[in-house]
Short mmCIF file of C-alpha atoms and ligand atoms in Angstrom, two decimals:
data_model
loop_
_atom_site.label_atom_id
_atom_site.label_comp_id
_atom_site.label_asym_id
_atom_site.label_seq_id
_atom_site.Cartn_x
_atom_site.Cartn_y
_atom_site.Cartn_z
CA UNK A 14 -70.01 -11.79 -36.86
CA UNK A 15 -69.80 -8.31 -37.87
CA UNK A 16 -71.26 -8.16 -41.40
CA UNK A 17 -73.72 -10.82 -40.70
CA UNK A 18 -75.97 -11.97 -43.88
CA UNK A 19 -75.06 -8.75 -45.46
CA UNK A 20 -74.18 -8.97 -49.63
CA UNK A 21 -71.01 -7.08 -50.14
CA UNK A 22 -69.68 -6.36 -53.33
CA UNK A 23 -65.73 -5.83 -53.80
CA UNK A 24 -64.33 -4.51 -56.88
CA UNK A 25 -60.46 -5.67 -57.72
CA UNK A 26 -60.84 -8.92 -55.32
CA UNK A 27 -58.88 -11.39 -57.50
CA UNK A 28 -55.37 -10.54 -55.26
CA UNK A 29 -53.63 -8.30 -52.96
CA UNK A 30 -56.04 -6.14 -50.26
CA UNK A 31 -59.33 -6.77 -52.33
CA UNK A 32 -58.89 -10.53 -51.79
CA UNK A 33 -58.11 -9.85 -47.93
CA UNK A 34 -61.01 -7.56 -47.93
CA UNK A 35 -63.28 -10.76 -49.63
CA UNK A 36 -61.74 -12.84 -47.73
CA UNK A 37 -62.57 -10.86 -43.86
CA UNK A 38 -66.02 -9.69 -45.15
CA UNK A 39 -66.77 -12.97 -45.05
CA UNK A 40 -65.33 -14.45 -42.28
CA UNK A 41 -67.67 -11.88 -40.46
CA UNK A 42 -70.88 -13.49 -42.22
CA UNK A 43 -70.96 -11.34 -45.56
CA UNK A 44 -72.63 -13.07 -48.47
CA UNK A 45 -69.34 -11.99 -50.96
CA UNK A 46 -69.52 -10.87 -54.48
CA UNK A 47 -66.22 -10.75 -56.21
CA UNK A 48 -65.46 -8.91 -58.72
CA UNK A 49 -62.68 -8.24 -61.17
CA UNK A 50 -60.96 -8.40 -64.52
CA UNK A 51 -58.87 -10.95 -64.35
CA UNK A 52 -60.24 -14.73 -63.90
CA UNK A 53 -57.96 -15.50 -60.72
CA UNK A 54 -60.53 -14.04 -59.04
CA UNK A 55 -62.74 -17.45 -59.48
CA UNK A 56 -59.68 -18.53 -56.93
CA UNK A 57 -60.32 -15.80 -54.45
CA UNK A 58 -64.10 -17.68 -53.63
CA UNK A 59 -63.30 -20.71 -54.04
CA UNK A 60 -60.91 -20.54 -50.83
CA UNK A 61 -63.87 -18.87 -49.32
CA UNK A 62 -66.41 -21.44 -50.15
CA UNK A 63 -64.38 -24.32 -48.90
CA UNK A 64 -63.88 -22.75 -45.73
CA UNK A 65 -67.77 -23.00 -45.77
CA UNK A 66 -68.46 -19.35 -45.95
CA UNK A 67 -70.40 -17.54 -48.69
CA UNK A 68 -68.91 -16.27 -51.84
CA UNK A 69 -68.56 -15.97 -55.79
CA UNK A 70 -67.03 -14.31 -58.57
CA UNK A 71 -68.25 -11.60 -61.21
CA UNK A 72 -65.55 -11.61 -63.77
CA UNK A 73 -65.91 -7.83 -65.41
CA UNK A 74 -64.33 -4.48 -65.76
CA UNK A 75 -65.34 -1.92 -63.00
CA UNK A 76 -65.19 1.04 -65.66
CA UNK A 77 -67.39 -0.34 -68.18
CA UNK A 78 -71.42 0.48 -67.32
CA UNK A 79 -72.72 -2.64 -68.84
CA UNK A 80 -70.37 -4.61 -66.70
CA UNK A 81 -71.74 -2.83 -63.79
CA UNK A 82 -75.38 -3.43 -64.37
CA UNK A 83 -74.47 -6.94 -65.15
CA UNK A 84 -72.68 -7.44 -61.72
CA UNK A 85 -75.32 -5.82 -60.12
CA UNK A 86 -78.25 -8.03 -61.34
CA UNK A 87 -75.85 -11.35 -60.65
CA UNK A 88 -75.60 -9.80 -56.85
CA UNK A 89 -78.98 -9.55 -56.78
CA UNK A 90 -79.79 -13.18 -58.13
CA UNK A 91 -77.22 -14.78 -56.08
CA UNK A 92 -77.70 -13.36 -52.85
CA UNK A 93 -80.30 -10.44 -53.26
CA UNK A 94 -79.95 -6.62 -53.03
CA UNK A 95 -76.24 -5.56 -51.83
CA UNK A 96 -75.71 -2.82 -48.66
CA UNK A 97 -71.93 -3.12 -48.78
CA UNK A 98 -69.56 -1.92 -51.64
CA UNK A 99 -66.29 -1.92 -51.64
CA UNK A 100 -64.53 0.12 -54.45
CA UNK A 101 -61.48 -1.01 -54.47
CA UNK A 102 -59.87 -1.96 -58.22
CA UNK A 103 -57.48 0.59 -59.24
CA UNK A 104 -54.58 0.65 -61.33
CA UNK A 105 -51.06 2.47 -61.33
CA UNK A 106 -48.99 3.62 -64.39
CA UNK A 107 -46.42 5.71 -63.06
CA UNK A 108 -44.81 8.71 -65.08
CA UNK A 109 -45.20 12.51 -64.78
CA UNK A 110 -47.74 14.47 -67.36
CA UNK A 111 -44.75 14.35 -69.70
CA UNK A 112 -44.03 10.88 -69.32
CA UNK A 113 -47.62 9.50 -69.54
CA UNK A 114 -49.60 8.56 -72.71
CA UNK A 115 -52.79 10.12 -73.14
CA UNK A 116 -54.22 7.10 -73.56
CA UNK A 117 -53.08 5.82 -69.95
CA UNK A 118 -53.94 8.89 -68.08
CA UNK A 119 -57.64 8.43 -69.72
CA UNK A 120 -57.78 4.55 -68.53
CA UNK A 121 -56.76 5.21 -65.04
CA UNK A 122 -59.37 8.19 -64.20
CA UNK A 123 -61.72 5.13 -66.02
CA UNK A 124 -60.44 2.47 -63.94
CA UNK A 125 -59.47 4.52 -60.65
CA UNK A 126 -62.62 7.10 -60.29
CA UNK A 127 -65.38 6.29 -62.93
CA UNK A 128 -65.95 3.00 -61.48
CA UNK A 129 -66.83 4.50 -58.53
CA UNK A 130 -69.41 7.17 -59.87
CA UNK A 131 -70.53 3.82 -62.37
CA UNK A 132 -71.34 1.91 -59.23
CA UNK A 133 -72.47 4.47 -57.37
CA UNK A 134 -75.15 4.79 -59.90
CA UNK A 135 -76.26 1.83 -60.35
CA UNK A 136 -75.99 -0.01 -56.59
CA UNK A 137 -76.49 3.08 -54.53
CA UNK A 138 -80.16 3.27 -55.40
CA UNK A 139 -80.59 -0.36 -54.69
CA UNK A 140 -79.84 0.32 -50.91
CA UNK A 141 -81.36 3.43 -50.43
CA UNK A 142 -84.59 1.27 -51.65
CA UNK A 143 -83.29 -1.19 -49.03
CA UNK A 144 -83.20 1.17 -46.28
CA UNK A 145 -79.48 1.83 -46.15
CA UNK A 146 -75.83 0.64 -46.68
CA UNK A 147 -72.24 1.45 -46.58
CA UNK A 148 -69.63 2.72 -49.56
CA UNK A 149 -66.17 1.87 -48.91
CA UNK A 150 -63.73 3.28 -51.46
CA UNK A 151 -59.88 2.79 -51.79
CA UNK A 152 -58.12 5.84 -51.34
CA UNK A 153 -54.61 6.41 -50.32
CA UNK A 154 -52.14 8.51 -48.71
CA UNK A 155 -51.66 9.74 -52.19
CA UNK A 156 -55.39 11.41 -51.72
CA UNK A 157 -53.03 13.95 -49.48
CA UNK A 158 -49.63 13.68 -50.17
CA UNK A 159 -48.47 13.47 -54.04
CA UNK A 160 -45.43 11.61 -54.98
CA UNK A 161 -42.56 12.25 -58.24
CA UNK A 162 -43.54 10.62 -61.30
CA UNK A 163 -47.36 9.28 -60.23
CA UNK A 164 -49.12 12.22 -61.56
CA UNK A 165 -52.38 10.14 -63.08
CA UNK A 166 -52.36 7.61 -60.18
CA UNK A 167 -52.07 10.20 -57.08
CA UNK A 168 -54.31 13.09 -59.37
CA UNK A 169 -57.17 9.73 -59.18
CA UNK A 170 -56.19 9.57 -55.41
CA UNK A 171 -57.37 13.07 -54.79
CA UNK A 172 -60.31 12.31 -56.65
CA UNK A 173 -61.54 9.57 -54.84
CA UNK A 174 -61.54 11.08 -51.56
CA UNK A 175 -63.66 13.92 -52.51
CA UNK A 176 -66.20 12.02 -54.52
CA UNK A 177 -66.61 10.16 -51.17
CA UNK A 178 -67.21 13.18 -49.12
CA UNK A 179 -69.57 14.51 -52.00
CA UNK A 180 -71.87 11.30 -52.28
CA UNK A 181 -71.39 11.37 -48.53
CA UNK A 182 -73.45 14.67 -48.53
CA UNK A 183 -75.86 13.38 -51.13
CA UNK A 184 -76.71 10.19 -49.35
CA UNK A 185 -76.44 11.02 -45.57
CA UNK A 186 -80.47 11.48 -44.71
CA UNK A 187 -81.12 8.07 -46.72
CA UNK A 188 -78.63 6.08 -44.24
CA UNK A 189 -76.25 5.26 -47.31
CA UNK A 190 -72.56 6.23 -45.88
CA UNK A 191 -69.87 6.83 -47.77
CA UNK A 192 -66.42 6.28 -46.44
CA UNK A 193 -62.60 5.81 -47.71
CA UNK A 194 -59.29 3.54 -46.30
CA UNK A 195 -56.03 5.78 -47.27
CA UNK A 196 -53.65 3.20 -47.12
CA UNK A 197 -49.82 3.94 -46.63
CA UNK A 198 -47.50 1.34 -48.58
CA UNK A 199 -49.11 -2.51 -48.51
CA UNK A 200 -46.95 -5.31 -49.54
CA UNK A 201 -48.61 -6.23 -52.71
CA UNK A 202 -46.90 -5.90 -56.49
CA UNK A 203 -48.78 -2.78 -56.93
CA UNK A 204 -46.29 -0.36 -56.41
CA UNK A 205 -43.64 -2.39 -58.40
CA UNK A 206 -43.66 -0.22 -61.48
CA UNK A 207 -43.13 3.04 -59.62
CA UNK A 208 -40.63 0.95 -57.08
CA UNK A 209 -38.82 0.43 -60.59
CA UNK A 210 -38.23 4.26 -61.14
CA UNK A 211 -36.05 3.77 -57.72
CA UNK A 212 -34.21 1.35 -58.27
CA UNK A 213 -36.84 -1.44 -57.41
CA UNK A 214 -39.01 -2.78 -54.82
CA UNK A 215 -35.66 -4.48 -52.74
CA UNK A 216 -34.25 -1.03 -53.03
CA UNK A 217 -36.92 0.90 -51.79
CA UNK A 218 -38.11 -1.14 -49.36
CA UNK A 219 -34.60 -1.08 -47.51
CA UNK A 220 -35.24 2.25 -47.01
CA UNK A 221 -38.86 2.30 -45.89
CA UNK A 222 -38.50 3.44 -42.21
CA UNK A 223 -37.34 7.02 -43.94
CA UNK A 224 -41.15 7.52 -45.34
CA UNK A 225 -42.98 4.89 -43.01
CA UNK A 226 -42.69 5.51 -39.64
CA UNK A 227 -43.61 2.09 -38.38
CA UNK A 228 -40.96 0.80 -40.73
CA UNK A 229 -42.59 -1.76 -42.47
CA UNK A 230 -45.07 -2.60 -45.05
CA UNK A 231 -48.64 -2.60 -44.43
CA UNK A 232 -50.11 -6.11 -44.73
CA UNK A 233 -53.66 -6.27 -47.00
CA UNK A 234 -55.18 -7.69 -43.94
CA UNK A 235 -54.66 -4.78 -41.85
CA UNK A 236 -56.41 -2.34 -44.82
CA UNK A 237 -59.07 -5.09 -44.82
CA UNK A 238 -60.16 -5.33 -40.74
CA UNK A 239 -60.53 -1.29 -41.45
CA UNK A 240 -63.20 -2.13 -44.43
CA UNK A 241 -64.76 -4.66 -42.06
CA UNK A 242 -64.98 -1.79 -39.12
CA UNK A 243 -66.29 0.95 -42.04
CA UNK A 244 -69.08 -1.58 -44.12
CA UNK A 245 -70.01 -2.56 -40.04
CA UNK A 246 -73.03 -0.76 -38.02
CA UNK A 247 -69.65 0.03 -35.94
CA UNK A 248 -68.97 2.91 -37.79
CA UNK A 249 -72.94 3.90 -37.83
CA UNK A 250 -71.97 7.63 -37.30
CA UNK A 251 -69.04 8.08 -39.66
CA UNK A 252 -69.81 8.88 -43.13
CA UNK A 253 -67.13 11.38 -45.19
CA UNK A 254 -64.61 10.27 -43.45
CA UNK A 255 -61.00 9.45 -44.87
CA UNK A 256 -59.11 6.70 -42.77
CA UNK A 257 -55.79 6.86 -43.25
CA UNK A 258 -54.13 3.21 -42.70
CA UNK A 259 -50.34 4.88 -43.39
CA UNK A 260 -48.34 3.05 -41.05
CA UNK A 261 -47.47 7.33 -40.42
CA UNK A 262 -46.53 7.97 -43.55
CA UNK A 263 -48.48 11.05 -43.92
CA UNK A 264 -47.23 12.43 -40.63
CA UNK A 265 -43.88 13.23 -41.42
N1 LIG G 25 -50.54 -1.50 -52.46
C1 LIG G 25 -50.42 -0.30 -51.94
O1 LIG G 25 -49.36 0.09 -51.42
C2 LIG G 25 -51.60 0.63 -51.94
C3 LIG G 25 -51.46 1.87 -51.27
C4 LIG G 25 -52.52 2.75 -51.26
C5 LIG G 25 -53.71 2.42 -51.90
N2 LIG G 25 -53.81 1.22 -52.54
C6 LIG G 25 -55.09 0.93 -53.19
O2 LIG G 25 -55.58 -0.32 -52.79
C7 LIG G 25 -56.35 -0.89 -53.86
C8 LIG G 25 -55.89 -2.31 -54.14
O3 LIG G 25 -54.51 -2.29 -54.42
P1 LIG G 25 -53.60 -3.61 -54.40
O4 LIG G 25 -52.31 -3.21 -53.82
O5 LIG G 25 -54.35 -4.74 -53.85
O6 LIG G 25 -53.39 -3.79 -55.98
P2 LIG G 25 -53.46 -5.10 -56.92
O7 LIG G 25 -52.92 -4.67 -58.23
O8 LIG G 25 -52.82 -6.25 -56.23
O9 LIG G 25 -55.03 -5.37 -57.06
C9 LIG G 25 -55.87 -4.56 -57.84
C10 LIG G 25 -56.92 -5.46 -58.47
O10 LIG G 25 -57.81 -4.62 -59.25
C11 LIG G 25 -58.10 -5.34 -60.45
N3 LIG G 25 -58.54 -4.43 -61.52
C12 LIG G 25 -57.77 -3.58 -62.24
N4 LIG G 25 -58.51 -2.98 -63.18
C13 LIG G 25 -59.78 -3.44 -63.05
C14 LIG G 25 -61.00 -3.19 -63.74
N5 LIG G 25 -61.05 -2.32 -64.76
N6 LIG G 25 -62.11 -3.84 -63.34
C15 LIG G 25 -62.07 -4.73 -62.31
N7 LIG G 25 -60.94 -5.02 -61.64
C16 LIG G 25 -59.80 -4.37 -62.00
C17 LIG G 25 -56.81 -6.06 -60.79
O11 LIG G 25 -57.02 -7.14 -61.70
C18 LIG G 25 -56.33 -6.52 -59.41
O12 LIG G 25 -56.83 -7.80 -59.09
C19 LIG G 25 -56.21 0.07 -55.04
O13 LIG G 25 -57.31 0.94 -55.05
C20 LIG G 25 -54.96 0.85 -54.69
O14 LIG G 25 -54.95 2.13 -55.28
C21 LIG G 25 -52.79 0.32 -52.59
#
């Protein structure tokens, strides 16, 4: 049991790797808090909770402050002061800077990157009062490699890894660490809309061994026993780093 009694929160848990990442945190003993916008995520816990392990669900949106505090002070009343986070809600609206709508390249530096400074401050003070805790952010191999037409999504990418390196700094003498999973292509729907732009997901994934060497997709499992290792006293001397989980897609 490698997150033993510990409250974790994870952002975007309601399906694809923040579900696997609820789901291993607490098969390793974590007291889960689930969050997301959408209601399946009430799902999520209860297939937790009748495999008698702890967790529930926070239905909110990441970007919004008062939706933040709110999760926070449910965490708290639940299961008491959280020393795992997991940021990992994002979205992806693909389309170059000509393509894009204002609007949309607005909501995904919201969604994708001011959720992370919103929990950040609100729930990193709660664990340096606690003595310590670990940040786990999804990145991606977009964070160092861009990709046509994904210009707000891969822009939000970059972001993200250097806001971890920078709270990294901040929070290093009061044993908070601050680390990010870069993870190659997963077999969720996320990528479906940009899949579409190549003539779709069948299409692109019969080509996959051209951009991932291990010539498959990545399964959310394998993105979440890296969050497990990262929120874990395992990883007690890594803090700033970026993990990439790319299957070698960033080697080529
Ligand atoms: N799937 C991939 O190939 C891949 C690759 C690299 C990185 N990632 C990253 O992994 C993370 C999870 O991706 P996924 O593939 O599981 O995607 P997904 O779309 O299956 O899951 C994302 C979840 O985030 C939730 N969400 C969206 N906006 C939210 C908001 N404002 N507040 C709260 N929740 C919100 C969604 O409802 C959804 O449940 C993302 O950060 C993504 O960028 C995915």
């Amino acid at each position: 049991m490698r997150l033993q009694n510990k409250v974790a929160i994870v952002t975007g848990a309601a399906r694809g790797i923040g579900a696997a990442i609820a789901q291993r945190f607490a098969e390793e003993g974590a007291w889960v808090v689930a969050t997301d916008i959408a209601a399946a995520g009430e799902e999520v816990v209860e297939e937790i909770a009748a495999k008698g392990q702890k967790a529930v669900f926070f239905q909110g949106d990441v970007s919004k402050a008062a939706d933040v505090q709110a999760l926070l002070a449910f965490a708290k009343e639940t299961y008491g002061v959280p020393t795992v986070l997991c940021n990992n809600a994002a979205i992806n609206v693909p389309g170059s800077v000509i393509e894009l709508e204002e609007e949309v390249w607005d909501r995904t530096m919201e969604v994708n990157v001011k959720s992370m400074f919103l929990t950040g401050k609100y729930i990193v003070p709660e664990m340096i009062e606690a003595g310590g805790g670990s940040v786990v952010n999804m990145a991606s191999a977009n964070s160092f490699a861009a990709e046509p037409r994904l210009s707000a999504y891969v822009t939000s990418k970059g972001a993200i890894h250097m806001l971890t390196k920078q709270m990294a700094l901040d929070f290093a003498a009061e044993k908070v660490r601050v680390n990010c999973i870069c993870p190659g292509w997963v077999d969720t729907t996320f990528n479906d809309a940009h899949a579409d732009l190549f003539g779709g997901r069948e299409n692109v994934l019969k080509s996959i061994s051209e951009f991932q060497p291990i010539g498959r997709t990545i399964q959310p499992v394998e993105i979440a026993n890296v969050a497990v290792f990262l929120a874990s006293d395992e990883s007690s001397a890594m803090t700033g780093s970026a993990v990439l989980v790319d299957g070698g897609l960033t080697s080529k």
